[in-house]
XYZ file of C-alpha atoms in Angstrom:
620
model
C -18.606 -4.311 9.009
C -18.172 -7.269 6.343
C -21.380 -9.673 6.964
C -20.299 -12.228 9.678
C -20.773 -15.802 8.014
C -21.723 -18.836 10.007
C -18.019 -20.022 9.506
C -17.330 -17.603 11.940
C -18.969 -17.914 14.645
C -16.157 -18.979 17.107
C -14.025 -16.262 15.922
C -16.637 -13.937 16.648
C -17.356 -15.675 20.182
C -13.258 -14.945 20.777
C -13.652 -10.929 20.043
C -16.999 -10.462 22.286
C -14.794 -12.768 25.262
C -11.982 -9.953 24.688
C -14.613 -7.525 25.099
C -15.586 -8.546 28.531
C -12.208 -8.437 30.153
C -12.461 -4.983 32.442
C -8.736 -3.198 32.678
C -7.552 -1.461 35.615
C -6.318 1.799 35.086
C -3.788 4.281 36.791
C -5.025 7.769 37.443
C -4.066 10.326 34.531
C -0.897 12.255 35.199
C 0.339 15.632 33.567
C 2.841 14.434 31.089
C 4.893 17.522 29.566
C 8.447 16.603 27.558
C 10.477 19.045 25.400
C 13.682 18.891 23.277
C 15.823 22.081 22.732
C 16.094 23.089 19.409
C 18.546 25.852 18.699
C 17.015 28.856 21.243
C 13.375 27.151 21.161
C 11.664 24.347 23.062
C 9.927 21.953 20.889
C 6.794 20.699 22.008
C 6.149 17.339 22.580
C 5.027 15.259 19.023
C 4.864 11.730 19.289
C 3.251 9.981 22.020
C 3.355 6.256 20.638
C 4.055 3.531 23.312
C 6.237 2.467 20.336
C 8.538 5.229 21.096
C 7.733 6.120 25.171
C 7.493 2.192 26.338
C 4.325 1.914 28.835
C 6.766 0.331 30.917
C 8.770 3.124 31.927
C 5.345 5.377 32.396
C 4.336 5.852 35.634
C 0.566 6.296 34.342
C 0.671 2.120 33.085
C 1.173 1.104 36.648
C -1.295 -1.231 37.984
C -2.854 -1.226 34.285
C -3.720 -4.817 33.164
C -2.001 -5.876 30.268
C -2.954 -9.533 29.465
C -3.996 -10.244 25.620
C -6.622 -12.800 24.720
C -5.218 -15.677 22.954
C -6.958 -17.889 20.691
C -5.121 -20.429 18.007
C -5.382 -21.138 14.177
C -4.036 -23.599 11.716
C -2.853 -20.059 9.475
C -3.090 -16.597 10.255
C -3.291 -14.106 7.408
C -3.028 -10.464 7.801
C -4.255 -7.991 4.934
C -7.527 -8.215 3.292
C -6.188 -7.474 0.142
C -5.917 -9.422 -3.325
C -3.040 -11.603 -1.952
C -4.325 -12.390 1.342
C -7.667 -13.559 0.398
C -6.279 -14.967 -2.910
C -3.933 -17.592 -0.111
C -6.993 -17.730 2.043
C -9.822 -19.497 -0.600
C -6.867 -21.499 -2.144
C -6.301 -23.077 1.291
C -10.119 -24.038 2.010
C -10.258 -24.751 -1.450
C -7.603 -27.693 -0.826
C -9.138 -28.641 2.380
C -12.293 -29.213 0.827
C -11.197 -31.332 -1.922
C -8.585 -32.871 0.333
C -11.251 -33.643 2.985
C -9.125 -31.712 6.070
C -10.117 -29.548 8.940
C -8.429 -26.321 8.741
C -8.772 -23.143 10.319
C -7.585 -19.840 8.455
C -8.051 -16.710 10.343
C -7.564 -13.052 8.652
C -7.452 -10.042 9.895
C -7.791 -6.692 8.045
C -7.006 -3.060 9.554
C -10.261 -1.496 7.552
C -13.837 -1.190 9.215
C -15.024 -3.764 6.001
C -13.407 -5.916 2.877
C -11.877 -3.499 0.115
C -12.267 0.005 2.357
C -8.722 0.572 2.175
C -8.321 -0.725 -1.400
C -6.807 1.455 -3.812
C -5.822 0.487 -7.617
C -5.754 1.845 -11.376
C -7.058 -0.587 -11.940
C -6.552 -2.599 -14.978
C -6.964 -6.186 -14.169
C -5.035 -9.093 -15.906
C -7.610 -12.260 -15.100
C -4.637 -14.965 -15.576
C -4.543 -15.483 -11.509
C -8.554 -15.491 -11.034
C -8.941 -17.934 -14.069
C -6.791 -20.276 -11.704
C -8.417 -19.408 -8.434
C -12.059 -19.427 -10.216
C -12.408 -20.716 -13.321
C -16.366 -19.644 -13.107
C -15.863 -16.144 -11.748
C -17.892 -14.910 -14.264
C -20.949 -17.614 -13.130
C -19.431 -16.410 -9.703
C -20.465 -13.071 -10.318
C -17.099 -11.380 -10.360
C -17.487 -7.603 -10.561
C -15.161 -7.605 -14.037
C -18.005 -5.538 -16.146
C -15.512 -3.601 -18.627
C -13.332 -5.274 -20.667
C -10.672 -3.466 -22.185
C -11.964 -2.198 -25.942
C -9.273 0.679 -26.698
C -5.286 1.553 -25.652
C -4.493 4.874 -26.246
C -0.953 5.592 -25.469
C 0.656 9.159 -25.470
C 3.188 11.237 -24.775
C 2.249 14.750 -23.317
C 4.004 18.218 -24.159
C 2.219 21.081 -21.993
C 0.069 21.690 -25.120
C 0.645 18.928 -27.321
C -0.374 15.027 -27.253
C 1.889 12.763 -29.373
C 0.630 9.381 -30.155
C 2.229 6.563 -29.357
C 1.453 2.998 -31.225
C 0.479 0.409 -28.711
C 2.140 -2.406 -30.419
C 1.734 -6.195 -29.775
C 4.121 -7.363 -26.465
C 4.811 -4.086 -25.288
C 3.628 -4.627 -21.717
C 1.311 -1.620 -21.656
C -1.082 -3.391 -23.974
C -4.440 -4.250 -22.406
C -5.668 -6.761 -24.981
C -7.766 -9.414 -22.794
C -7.794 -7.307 -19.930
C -10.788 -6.318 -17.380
C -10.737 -2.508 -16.192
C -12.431 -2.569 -12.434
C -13.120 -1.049 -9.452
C -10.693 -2.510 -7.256
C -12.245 -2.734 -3.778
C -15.519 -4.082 -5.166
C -13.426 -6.254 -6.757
C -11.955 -7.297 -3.528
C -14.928 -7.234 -1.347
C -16.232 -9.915 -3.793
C -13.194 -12.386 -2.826
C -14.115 -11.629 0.488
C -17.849 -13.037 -0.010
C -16.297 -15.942 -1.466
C -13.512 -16.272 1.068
C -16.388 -16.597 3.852
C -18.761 -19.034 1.823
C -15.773 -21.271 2.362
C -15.080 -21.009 5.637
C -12.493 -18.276 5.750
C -12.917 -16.243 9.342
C -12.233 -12.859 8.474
C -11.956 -9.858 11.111
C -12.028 -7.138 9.921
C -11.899 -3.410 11.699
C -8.680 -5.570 13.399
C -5.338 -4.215 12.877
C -2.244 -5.972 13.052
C -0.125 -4.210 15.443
C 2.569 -6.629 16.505
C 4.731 -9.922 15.138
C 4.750 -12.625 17.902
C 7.427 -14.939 18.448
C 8.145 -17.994 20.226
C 10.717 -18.642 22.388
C 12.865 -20.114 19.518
C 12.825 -17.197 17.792
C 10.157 -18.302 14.877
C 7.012 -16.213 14.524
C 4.022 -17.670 16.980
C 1.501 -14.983 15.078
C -0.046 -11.503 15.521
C -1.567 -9.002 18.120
C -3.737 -7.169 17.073
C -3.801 -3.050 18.236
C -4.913 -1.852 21.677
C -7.960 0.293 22.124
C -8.474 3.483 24.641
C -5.452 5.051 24.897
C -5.421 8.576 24.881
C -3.727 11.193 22.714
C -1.163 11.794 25.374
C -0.201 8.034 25.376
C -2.076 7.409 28.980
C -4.551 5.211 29.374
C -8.541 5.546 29.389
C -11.069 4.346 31.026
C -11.899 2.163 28.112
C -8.509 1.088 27.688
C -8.892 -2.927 26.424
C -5.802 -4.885 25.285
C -5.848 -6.164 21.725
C -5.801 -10.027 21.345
C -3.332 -12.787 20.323
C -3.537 -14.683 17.539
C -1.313 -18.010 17.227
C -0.876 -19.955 14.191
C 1.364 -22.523 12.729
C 2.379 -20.300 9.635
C 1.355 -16.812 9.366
C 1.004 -14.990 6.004
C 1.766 -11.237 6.019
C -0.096 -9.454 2.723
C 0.174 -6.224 4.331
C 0.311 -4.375 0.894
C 3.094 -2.118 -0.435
C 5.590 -0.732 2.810
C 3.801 -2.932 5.638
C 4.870 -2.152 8.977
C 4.627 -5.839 10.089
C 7.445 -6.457 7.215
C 9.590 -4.032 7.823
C 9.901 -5.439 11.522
C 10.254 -9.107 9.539
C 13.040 -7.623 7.172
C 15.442 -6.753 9.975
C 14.676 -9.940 12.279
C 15.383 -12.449 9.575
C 17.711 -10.226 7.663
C 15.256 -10.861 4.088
C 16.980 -8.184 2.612
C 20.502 -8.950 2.738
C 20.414 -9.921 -0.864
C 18.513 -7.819 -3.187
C 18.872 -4.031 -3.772
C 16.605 -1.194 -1.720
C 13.098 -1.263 -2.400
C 12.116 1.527 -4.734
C 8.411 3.250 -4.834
C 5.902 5.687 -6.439
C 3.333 7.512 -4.783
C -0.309 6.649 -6.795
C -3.170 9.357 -6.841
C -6.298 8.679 -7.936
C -9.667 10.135 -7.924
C -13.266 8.588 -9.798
C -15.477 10.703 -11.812
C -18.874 11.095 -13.335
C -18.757 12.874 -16.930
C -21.113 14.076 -19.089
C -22.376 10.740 -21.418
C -21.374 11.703 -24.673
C -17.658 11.266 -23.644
C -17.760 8.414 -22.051
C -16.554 5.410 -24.317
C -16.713 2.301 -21.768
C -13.334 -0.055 -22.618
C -11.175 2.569 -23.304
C -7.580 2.731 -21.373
C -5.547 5.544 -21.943
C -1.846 6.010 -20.563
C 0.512 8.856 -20.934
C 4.309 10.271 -19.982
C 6.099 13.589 -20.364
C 4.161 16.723 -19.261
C 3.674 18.296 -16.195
C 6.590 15.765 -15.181
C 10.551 16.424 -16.245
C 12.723 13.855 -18.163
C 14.245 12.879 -15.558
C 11.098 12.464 -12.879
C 9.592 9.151 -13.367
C 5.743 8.834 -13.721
C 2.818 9.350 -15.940
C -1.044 9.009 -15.969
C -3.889 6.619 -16.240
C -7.704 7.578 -17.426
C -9.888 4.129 -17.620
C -13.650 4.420 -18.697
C -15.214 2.362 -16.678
C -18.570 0.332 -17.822
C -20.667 0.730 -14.449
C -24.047 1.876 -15.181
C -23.379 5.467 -14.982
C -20.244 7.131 -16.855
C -17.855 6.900 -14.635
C -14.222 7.132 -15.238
C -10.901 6.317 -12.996
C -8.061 8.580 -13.123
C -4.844 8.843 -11.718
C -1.358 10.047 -11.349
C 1.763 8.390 -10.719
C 5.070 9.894 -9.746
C 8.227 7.680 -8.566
C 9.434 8.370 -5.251
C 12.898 8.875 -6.662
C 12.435 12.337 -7.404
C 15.036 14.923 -6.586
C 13.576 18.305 -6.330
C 12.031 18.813 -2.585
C 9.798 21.527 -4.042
C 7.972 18.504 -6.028
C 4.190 17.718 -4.531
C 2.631 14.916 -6.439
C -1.029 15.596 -5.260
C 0.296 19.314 -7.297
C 1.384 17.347 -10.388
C -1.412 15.457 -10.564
C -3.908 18.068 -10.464
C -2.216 20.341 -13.032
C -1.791 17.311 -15.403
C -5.906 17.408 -15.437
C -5.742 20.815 -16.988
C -3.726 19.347 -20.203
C -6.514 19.742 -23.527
C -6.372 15.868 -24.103
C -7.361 15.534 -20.358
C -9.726 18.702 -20.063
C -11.853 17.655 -22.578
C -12.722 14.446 -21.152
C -13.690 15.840 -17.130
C -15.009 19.165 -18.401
C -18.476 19.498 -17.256
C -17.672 16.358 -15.171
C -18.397 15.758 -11.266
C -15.460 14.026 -8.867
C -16.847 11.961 -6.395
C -14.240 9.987 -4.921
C -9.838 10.499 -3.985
C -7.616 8.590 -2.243
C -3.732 7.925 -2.589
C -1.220 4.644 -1.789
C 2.393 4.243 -2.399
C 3.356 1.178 -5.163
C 6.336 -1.170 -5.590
C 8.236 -0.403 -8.636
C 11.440 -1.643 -7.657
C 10.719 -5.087 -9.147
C 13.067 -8.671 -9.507
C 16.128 -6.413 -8.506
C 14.479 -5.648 -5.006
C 12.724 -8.627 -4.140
C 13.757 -10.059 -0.734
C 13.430 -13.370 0.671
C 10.381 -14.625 1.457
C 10.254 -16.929 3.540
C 11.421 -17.410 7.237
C 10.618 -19.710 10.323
C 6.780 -19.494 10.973
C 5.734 -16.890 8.332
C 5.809 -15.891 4.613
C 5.641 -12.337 2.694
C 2.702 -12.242 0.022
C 1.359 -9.977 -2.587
C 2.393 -6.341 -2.725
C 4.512 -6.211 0.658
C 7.935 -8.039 -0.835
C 6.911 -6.523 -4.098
C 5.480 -8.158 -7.193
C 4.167 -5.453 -8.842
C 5.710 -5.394 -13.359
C 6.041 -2.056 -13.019
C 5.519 -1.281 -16.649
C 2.626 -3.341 -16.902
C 1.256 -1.089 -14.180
C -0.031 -4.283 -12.295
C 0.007 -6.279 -9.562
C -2.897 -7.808 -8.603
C -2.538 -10.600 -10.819
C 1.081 -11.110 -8.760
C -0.301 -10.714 -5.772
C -3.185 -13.312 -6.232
C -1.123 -16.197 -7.381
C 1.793 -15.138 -4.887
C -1.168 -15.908 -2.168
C -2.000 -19.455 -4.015
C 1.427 -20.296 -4.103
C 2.087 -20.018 -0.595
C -1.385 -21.502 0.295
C -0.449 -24.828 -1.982
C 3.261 -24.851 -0.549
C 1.274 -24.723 3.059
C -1.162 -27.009 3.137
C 0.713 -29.731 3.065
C 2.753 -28.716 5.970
C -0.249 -27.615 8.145
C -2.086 -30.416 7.741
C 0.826 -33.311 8.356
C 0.588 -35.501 11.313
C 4.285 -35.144 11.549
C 5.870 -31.876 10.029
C 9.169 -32.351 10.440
C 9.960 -28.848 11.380
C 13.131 -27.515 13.457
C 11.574 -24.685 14.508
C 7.837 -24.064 16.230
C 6.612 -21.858 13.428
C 6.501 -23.799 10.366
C 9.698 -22.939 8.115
C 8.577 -23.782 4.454
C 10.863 -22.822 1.992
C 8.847 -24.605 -0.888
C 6.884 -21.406 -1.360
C 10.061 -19.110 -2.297
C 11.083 -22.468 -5.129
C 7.769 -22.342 -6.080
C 7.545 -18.941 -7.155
C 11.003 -18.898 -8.941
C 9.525 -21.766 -10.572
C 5.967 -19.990 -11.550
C 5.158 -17.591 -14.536
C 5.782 -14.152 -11.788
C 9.112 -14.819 -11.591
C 9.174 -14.882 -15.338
C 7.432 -12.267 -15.874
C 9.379 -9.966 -13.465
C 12.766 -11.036 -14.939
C 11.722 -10.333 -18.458
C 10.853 -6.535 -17.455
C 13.632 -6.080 -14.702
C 15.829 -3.609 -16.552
C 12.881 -1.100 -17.648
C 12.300 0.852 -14.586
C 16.246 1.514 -14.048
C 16.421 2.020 -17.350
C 15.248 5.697 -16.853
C 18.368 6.805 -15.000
C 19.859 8.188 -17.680
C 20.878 11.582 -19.324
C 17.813 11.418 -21.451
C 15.808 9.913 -18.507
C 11.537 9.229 -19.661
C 13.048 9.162 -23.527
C 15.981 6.805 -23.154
C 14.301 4.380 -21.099
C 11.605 4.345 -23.418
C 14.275 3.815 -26.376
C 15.820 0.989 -24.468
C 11.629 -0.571 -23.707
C 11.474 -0.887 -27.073
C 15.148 -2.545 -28.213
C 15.187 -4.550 -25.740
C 12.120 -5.644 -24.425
C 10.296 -5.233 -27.456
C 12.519 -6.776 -29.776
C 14.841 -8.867 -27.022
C 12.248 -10.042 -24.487
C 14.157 -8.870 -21.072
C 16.597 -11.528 -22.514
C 20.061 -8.999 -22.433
C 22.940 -10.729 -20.445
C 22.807 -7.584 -17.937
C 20.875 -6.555 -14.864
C 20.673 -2.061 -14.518
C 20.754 -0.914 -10.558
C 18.103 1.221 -9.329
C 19.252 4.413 -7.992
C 18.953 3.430 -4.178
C 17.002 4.505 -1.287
C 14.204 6.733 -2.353
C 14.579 8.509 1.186
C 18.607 9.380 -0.268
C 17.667 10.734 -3.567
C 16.315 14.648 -2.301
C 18.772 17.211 -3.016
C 19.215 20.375 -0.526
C 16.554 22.905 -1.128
C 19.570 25.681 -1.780
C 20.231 23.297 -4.594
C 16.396 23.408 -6.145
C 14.229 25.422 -7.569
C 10.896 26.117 -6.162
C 8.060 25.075 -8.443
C 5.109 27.681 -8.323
C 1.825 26.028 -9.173
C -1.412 27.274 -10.538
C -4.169 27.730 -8.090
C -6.767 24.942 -8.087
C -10.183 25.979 -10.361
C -12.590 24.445 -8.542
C -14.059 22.626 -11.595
C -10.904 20.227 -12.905
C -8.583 20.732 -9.850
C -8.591 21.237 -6.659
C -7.556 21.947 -2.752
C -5.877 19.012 -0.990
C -8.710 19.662 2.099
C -11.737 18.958 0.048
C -9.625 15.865 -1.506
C -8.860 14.277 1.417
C -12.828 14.472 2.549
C -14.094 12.772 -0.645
C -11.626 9.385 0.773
C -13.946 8.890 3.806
C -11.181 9.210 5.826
C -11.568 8.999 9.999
C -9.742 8.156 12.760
C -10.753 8.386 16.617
C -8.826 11.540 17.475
C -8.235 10.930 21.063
C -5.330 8.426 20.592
C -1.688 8.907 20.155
C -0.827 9.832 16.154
C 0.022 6.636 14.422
C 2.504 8.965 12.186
C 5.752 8.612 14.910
C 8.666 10.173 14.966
C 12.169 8.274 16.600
C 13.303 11.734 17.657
C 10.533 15.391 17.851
C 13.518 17.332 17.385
C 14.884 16.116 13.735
C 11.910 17.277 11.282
C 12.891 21.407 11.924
C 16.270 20.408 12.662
C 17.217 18.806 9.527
C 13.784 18.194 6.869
C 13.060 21.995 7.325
C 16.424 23.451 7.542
C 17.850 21.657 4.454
C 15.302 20.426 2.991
C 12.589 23.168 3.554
C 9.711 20.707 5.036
C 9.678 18.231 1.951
C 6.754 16.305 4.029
C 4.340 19.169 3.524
C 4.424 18.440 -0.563
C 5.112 14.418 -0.787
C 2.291 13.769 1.299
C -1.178 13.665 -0.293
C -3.364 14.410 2.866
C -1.983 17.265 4.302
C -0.887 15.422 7.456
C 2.146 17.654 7.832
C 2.406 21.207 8.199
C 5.127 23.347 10.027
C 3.452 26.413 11.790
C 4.926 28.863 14.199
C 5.863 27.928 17.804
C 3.164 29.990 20.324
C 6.818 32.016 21.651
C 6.435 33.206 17.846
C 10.437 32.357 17.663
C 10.563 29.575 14.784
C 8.608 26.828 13.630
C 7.548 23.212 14.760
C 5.461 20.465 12.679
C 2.275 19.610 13.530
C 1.030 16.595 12.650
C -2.800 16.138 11.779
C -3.628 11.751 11.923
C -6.762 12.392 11.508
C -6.033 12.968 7.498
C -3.870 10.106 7.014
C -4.818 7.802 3.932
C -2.312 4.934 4.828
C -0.522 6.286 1.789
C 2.848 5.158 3.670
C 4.460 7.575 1.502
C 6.036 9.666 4.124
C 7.831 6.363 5.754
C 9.438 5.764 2.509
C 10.270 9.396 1.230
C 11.344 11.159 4.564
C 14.976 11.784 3.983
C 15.584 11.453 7.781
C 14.131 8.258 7.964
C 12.824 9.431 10.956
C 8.862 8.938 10.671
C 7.679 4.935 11.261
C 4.327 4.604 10.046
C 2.482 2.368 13.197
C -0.978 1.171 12.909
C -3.970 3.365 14.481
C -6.915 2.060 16.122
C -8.694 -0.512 13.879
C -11.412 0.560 11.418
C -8.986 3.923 11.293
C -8.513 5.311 7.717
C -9.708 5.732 4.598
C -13.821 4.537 3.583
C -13.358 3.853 -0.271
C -15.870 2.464 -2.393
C -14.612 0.540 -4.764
C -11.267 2.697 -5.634
């Protein structure tokens, strides 16, 4: 639990009242469902009041279902860069301005920075801003950036690339951290400030008033049981009200997606586009280790015309540890594809081998990243609320960064705020604050800028040539040009609509894992920490049980089993022994939200689990 501060002591007072409310509870009832599926009846999957509304089952009856409700100045949810960034700017204005304000934020992992996962390469221009003494502060930014390799792989061969001045790959001034640490630091400084922060809370639902602007958030019930029914522990999760509410969700948030089809934000811009990021820490034998050095590369195991490529960042912690990852873009076409496969072939590479040989991993975990860039942004604002940080999508894609985005994206809307919030009079026409500044404000600020400049390099790869054309047109154009070309390139569309049939594909056969470089997906997914209570309904939901044999394994041939990078999904055969059904184990899930994104039904909706659920990092 992140320490409680003595700024939060009526917060906490709020969660131990929730805790005292006793619910009444209807008996348990045998629940059994089934959907026909060819000559076979498919069990029941999904259980998610989502889905099965609690007021249509018989077992809710008689169950009390009043929430808690307390009130803030601003509600934040997401404990990540951006959130926390928009929370210490705020108290950092009401302290110099002299003004009472209360920011609440609420985080869906059991402490600050568990469910943090980045490169990471950090560009310090937003935390200069926020903290001009964060090294006084005791910011965890202990390796600064001494070497950029950048190459080009063959499946034997590494070509050198020159990292020349402007390209936006090159790390000169930059900090390589540990990401959650990182985070769990703004956190500290968050709470010496008076931020209260919750966390171990999830956000579960958007609130609105009766005017259709956003009131705030719930946050997730407890005690419900696998079968959706209640338990005798069942407690109702609690309301919180503000006058603006900030949603820094991260990359795919399920509280934005909700927002995106109420207000319509993306009736403008083109479909989000994503990559899936893999990453796992290591401790190698000394005399490889040079702290500072950064080291990107394309090509091999990938395709031309699969978008991705690899990080390895030594990493200056006391021990020699080094970061490494794998990134593929969700555009991919081949179904037979598994990125957690991709990534731990590319390890076997001689450039690669040499470095982890003799090596120990102690640490994996996986999240899906922006990529789609200015092209996809939507709008930001709406009546009562504001999107921050990764969840409308700031990342520069070929910087591989976004936490520098995502912090001054949080300041932004914290300085466009505060003068709203704290107005005798704000002159609003809805209840929920509508404050449009924020949105001029950032096409005003250096993101916006920086995002334009680099818009066309991403699409850019949708070519015949694919990884080596967009790389030609990098360096005419950005290189030479500066993003300044009179045209804007389309992304490709939905990533969901890019699979083709698996008749269509061939079937990639993989090398068995070693054991000493790579490895199972099993013993991956135990080295993120990852729990969830198992006795509640899976947070992984499907609109209709029937669709993932029906269509994702008939045409597809089970694409979920491969794109996702915990081994949530697996088809096995029915108990009649006639066909197959998926089984879906929660209990693995990272909060990748890659199979929300990727499923080419568009059938899975990624819901929150019980708080505290998830991945443990430390300091991924």
């Amino acid at each position: 639990m992140f320490p409680a501060s003595r700024y939060s002591i009526q917060a906490q007072r709020c969660i131990r009242a929730l805790k005292t409310v006793q619910a009444e509870h209807a008996p348990s009832q045998h629940y059994t469902w089934g959907r026909n599926c060819s000559s076979a009846v498919m069990p029941r999957i999904t259980s998610h009041y989502t889905i099965f509304p609690r007021d249509k089952d018989p077992r809710w009856e008689g169950v009390e279902m009043e929430r808690f409700a307390d009130e803030a100045d601003v509600v934040i949810v997401g404990g990540g860069p951006a959130g926390l960034s928009a929370a210490i700017r705020l108290k950092q204005l009401a302290k110099e301005q002299e003004k009472e304000l209360r920011v609440c934020l609420v985080e869906k992992a059991s402490q600050i920075g568990a469910h943090t996962l980045s490169g990471a390469c950090l560009e310090p221009s937003a935390l200069n801003e926020l903290f001009p003494d964060w090294k006084e502060r005791g910011a965890p930014l202990n390796t600064p950036v001494t070497e950029d390799l950048f190459s080009i792989l063959t499946e034997k061969y590494r070509i050198p690339v020159p990292m020349l001045p402007g390209l936006p790959m090159n790390n000169h001034g930059n900090y390589i951290v540990r990401l959650g640490h990182f985070v769990h630091w703004l956190g500290e400084q968050a709470e010496e400030l008076g931020v209260e922060i919750y966390p171990g809370y999830a956000a579960a639902e958007v609130l609105f008033h009766e005017d259709g602007s956003v009131k705030g958030i719930a946050t997730n019930d407890v005690g419900i049981a696998k079968d959706g029914s209640p338990k005798d522990v069942f407690e109702r999760g609690m309301e919180l009200h503000a006058k603006v509410t900030l949603f820094g969700e991260g990359c795919h948030g399920h509280l934005a997606k909700q927002l995106y089809r109420q207000f319509n934000l993306r009736e403008n811009c083109e479909p989000q586009t994503y990559a899936i990021g893999l990453k796992e820490l290591w401790v190698i034998d000394e005399k490889k280790w040079r702290p500072g050095r950064v080291e990107h590369s394309v090509g091999w195991p990938l395709n031309r015309n699969t978008y991705g490529g690899s990080f390895l960042y030594h990493l200056n912690e006391g021990e020699p540890l080094v970061a490494l990852g794998f990134v593929v873009g969700l555009d991919y076409t081949n179904p037979y594809l598994s990125p957690f496969r991709e990534f731990q072939r590319w390890k076997h590479h001689p450039f690669v081998a040499k470095t982890l040989e003799g090596g120990d991993r102690i640490a994996y975990g996986a999240r899906a990243l922006n990529e789609g860039g200015y092209q996809c942004l939507p709008k930001v604002t709406f009546p009562g609320g504001m999107l921050i940080g990764c969840s409308p999508g700031f990342m520069n894609v070929p910087k591989i960064k976004g936490t520098h985005t995502a912090m001054k994206s949080g300041m932004l809307a914290a300085e466009a705020i505060f003068p709203k919030v704290t107005a005798e009079d704000p002159a609003s026409e809805t209840a929920g604050l509508h404050i449009p500044e924020y949105e001029d404000n950032l096409k005003k600020s250096w993101i916006w800028k920086e995002l334009y400049a680099v818009r066309n390099i991403r699409p850019s790869f949708h070519n015949y040539f694919g990884l080596y054309g967009g790389m030609i047109y990098t360096g005419v154009f950005y290189w030479i040009l500066r993003g300044k070309e009179p045209w804007t390139l389309k992304h490709a569309g939905l990533d969901s609509a890019q699979l083709k049939p698996a008749k269509e594909c061939t079937p990639i056969e993989y090398p068995k894992p070693d054991g000493k470089l790579s490895f199972d997906l099993l013993s991956s997914v135990a080295l993120s920490g990852t729990n969830h209570e198992g006795d509640q309904p899976p947070h992984l939901t499907l609109k209709d049980d029937s669709i993932p044999v029906a269509n994702n394994l008939a045409i597809y041939d089970g694409p979920e089993q491969r794109f996702c990078p915990a081994g949530v999904y697996e088809y096995v055969p029915l108990e009649t022994g006639e066909g197959m059904r998926l089984q879906i184990n929660a209990q693995n899930c990272v909060h990748c939200k890659t199979c929300d994104i990727k499923d080419p039904s568009q059938n899975i909706n990624w819901v929150v689990p019980e708080g505290s659920g998830g991945p443990a990092y430390n300091g991924l």
